[in-house]
mmCIF file of C-alpha atoms and ligand atoms in Angstrom:
data_model
loop_
_atom_site.group_PDB
_atom_site.id
_atom_site.type_symbol
_atom_site.label_atom_id
_atom_site.label_comp_id
_atom_site.label_asym_id
_atom_site.label_seq_id
_atom_site.Cartn_x
_atom_site.Cartn_y
_atom_site.Cartn_z
ATOM 1 C CA MET A 1 -54.532 -52.502 -18.570
ATOM 2 C CA SER A 2 -56.192 -55.822 -21.138
ATOM 3 C CA GLY A 3 -56.023 -59.454 -19.920
ATOM 4 C CA ALA A 4 -52.917 -59.838 -22.531
ATOM 5 C CA GLU A 5 -50.541 -55.668 -21.232
ATOM 6 C CA GLU A 6 -51.523 -58.195 -17.329
ATOM 7 C CA LEU A 7 -50.422 -61.795 -19.149
ATOM 8 C CA LEU A 8 -47.471 -60.665 -21.063
ATOM 9 C CA ARG A 9 -46.855 -58.607 -17.216
ATOM 10 C CA SER A 10 -46.932 -61.366 -14.687
ATOM 11 C CA LYS A 11 -44.477 -62.801 -16.493
ATOM 12 C CA GLY A 12 -41.228 -60.158 -16.763
ATOM 13 C CA LEU A 13 -42.636 -59.381 -19.764
ATOM 14 C CA ARG A 14 -42.693 -55.892 -21.874
ATOM 15 C CA VAL A 15 -46.232 -55.117 -23.082
ATOM 16 C CA THR A 16 -45.501 -54.040 -27.493
ATOM 17 C CA ARG A 17 -47.915 -54.059 -29.876
ATOM 18 C CA PRO A 18 -46.898 -56.827 -31.498
ATOM 19 C CA ARG A 19 -46.820 -59.321 -28.374
ATOM 20 C CA LEU A 20 -49.865 -57.966 -27.640
ATOM 21 C CA ALA A 21 -51.372 -58.882 -31.140
ATOM 22 C CA VAL A 22 -49.212 -62.318 -31.299
ATOM 23 C CA LEU A 23 -51.457 -63.190 -27.484
ATOM 24 C CA ASP A 24 -54.459 -62.173 -29.442
ATOM 25 C CA VAL A 25 -54.339 -63.512 -32.706
ATOM 26 C CA LEU A 26 -53.325 -66.886 -30.275
ATOM 27 C CA ASP A 27 -56.766 -66.579 -27.918
ATOM 28 C CA GLY A 28 -59.243 -67.314 -31.281
ATOM 29 C CA GLY A 29 -58.222 -70.768 -30.695
ATOM 30 C CA GLY A 30 -56.706 -73.360 -32.955
ATOM 31 C CA HIS A 31 -52.551 -74.416 -33.657
ATOM 32 C CA LEU A 32 -51.856 -72.007 -36.084
ATOM 33 C CA GLU A 33 -48.489 -71.871 -38.547
ATOM 34 C CA VAL A 34 -46.363 -69.207 -38.002
ATOM 35 C CA ASP A 35 -47.179 -67.985 -41.654
ATOM 36 C CA GLU A 36 -51.238 -67.670 -40.673
ATOM 37 C CA ILE A 37 -50.508 -66.122 -37.420
ATOM 38 C CA THR A 38 -48.115 -63.144 -39.776
ATOM 39 C CA ARG A 39 -51.284 -63.216 -41.383
ATOM 40 C CA ARG A 40 -53.306 -62.945 -38.896
ATOM 41 C CA VAL A 41 -50.776 -60.246 -37.247
ATOM 42 C CA ARG A 42 -50.961 -57.680 -39.653
ATOM 43 C CA GLU A 43 -54.113 -57.509 -40.164
ATOM 44 C CA ARG A 44 -53.814 -55.473 -36.820
ATOM 45 C CA LEU A 45 -50.237 -54.112 -37.211
ATOM 46 C CA ASP A 46 -49.691 -52.191 -39.998
ATOM 47 C CA SER A 47 -46.339 -53.830 -40.828
ATOM 48 C CA VAL A 48 -44.370 -56.448 -38.412
ATOM 49 C CA SER A 49 -41.418 -58.936 -39.997
ATOM 50 C CA THR A 50 -41.903 -62.741 -40.152
ATOM 51 C CA GLN A 51 -39.201 -62.721 -38.019
ATOM 52 C CA ALA A 52 -40.519 -60.526 -35.277
ATOM 53 C CA VAL A 53 -43.046 -62.550 -35.485
ATOM 54 C CA TYR A 54 -41.558 -65.775 -34.642
ATOM 55 C CA ASP A 55 -39.250 -63.319 -32.033
ATOM 56 C CA VAL A 56 -43.247 -63.401 -30.672
ATOM 57 C CA LEU A 57 -43.650 -66.707 -30.479
ATOM 58 C CA GLY A 58 -40.713 -67.831 -28.327
ATOM 59 C CA ALA A 59 -40.791 -65.676 -25.934
ATOM 60 C CA LEU A 60 -44.266 -66.319 -25.179
ATOM 61 C CA SER A 61 -43.059 -70.000 -24.628
ATOM 62 C CA ARG A 62 -40.775 -69.685 -23.300
ATOM 63 C CA ALA A 63 -42.855 -67.937 -20.651
ATOM 64 C CA GLY A 64 -45.316 -70.690 -20.995
ATOM 65 C CA LEU A 65 -47.677 -67.762 -22.618
ATOM 66 C CA SER A 66 -47.821 -70.068 -25.693
ATOM 67 C CA ARG A 67 -47.305 -74.014 -25.976
ATOM 68 C CA ARG A 68 -45.125 -75.240 -29.646
ATOM 69 C CA ILE A 69 -46.390 -78.578 -31.253
ATOM 70 C CA GLU A 70 -44.420 -80.141 -33.912
ATOM 71 C CA PRO A 71 -45.980 -83.137 -35.599
ATOM 72 C CA ALA A 72 -44.006 -85.241 -37.566
ATOM 73 C CA GLY A 73 -44.359 -84.783 -41.061
ATOM 74 C CA SER A 74 -45.606 -80.981 -39.863
ATOM 75 C CA PRO A 75 -44.497 -77.579 -39.400
ATOM 76 C CA ALA A 76 -44.899 -76.195 -35.919
ATOM 77 C CA ARG A 77 -47.539 -74.772 -34.839
ATOM 78 C CA TYR A 78 -48.849 -72.388 -31.556
ATOM 79 C CA GLU A 79 -51.630 -72.591 -29.365
ATOM 80 C CA ALA A 80 -52.741 -70.436 -26.364
ATOM 81 C CA ARG A 81 -54.308 -74.136 -24.606
ATOM 82 C CA VAL A 82 -51.074 -73.999 -21.955
ATOM 83 C CA GLY A 83 -50.126 -75.656 -19.003
ATOM 84 C CA ASP A 84 -53.171 -78.458 -19.072
ATOM 85 C CA ASN A 85 -51.110 -81.323 -20.554
ATOM 86 C CA HIS A 86 -53.524 -81.930 -23.088
ATOM 87 C CA HIS A 87 -53.289 -83.827 -26.499
ATOM 88 C CA HIS A 88 -53.599 -83.985 -29.997
ATOM 89 C CA VAL A 89 -54.884 -85.975 -33.022
ATOM 90 C CA VAL A 90 -53.430 -85.624 -36.168
ATOM 91 C CA CYS A 91 -54.893 -85.857 -39.685
ATOM 92 C CA ARG A 92 -52.581 -88.402 -41.913
ATOM 93 C CA GLY A 93 -54.409 -86.882 -44.702
ATOM 94 C CA CYS A 94 -55.075 -83.040 -44.000
ATOM 95 C CA GLY A 95 -53.156 -82.388 -40.837
ATOM 96 C CA GLU A 96 -55.775 -81.649 -39.314
ATOM 97 C CA ILE A 97 -54.906 -80.860 -35.669
ATOM 98 C CA ALA A 98 -57.328 -81.267 -32.723
ATOM 99 C CA ASP A 99 -57.296 -81.626 -28.936
ATOM 100 C CA VAL A 100 -57.433 -84.705 -26.718
ATOM 101 C CA ASP A 101 -58.124 -84.310 -23.150
ATOM 102 C CA CYS A 102 -55.234 -85.811 -20.735
ATOM 103 C CA ALA A 103 -57.554 -88.837 -19.844
ATOM 104 C CA VAL A 104 -55.169 -89.245 -16.853
ATOM 105 C CA GLY A 105 -54.635 -86.319 -15.091
ATOM 106 C CA SER A 106 -51.269 -84.266 -14.664
ATOM 107 C CA ALA A 107 -47.696 -84.794 -16.047
ATOM 108 C CA PRO A 108 -46.229 -86.871 -16.976
ATOM 109 C CA CYS A 109 -48.980 -89.431 -18.226
ATOM 110 C CA LEU A 110 -47.573 -92.014 -18.978
ATOM 111 C CA GLU A 111 -45.059 -93.535 -16.671
ATOM 112 C CA PRO A 112 -41.926 -94.908 -19.546
ATOM 113 C CA SER A 113 -40.377 -98.603 -19.058
ATOM 114 C CA VAL A 114 -37.701 -97.565 -18.287
ATOM 115 C CA SER A 115 -36.781 -93.941 -16.978
ATOM 116 C CA HIS A 116 -32.835 -94.260 -17.381
ATOM 117 C CA GLY A 117 -31.740 -92.458 -14.561
ATOM 118 C CA PHE A 118 -33.965 -89.536 -16.034
ATOM 119 C CA GLU A 119 -36.434 -87.294 -13.701
ATOM 120 C CA VAL A 120 -39.259 -87.094 -16.556
ATOM 121 C CA ASP A 121 -41.071 -84.249 -16.236
ATOM 122 C CA GLU A 122 -44.200 -84.875 -19.096
ATOM 123 C CA ALA A 123 -44.728 -87.425 -22.062
ATOM 124 C CA GLU A 124 -45.951 -85.786 -25.627
ATOM 125 C CA VAL A 125 -48.598 -87.891 -27.106
ATOM 126 C CA THR A 126 -49.843 -87.470 -30.631
ATOM 127 C CA PHE A 127 -52.649 -89.643 -31.560
ATOM 128 C CA TRP A 128 -52.576 -90.459 -35.053
ATOM 129 C CA GLY A 129 -55.478 -90.993 -37.444
ATOM 130 C CA LEU A 130 -57.671 -89.807 -40.109
ATOM 131 C CA CYS A 131 -60.487 -86.660 -39.510
ATOM 132 C CA PRO A 132 -64.069 -87.474 -40.495
ATOM 133 C CA GLY A 133 -63.110 -85.122 -43.552
ATOM 134 C CA CYS A 134 -60.614 -87.832 -45.096
ATOM 135 C CA ARG A 135 -62.956 -90.364 -43.970
ATOM 136 C CA ALA A 136 -66.157 -89.142 -45.953
ATOM 137 C CA ARG A 137 -62.962 -88.231 -49.081
ATOM 138 C CA ARG A 138 -62.184 -91.957 -48.517
ATOM 139 C CA SER A 139 -64.998 -93.674 -48.474
ATOM 140 C CA ALA A 140 -66.025 -91.902 -51.885
ATOM 141 C CA ASP A 141 -63.778 -92.605 -53.707
ATOM 142 C CA VAL A 142 -63.732 -96.174 -53.432
HETATM 143 ZN ZN1 ZN B 201 -58.136 -84.574 -42.405
HETATM 144 ZN ZN1 ZN B 202 -53.571 -77.965 -28.452
HETATM 145 ZN ZN1 ZN B 203 -52.121 -87.959 -21.135
#
């Protein structure tokens, strides 16, 4: 049994070829849009509908096997790095996303100044800026 099969079973999920393929794609790292995930899954399986990929991503995210992020102005992206409360830095120029380890540790790493009686369990932090490529292009344009 592969590690991915064990992972699915440990979360009470049925092992299916699309689920294994999506996990394999996400395992390659990065923050991937559904279109990109679908394209790569189709390289592994003969025919998989985009809807099937959405369904798999939903099941994996609910089970805590993948994480969905959606920076403002960008389509949803999925990654396999879960459970470590890391944050993201997003490029305003090209939309590139990189991981940023949490400087504080466990969630919620930031305490709200006012909690309004909520029990807060997560602070979703997104840093915005320009990636090295966009900075180089920008200084070349001037
Ligand atoms: Zn950029
Ligand atoms: Zn990430
Ligand atoms: Zn943090």
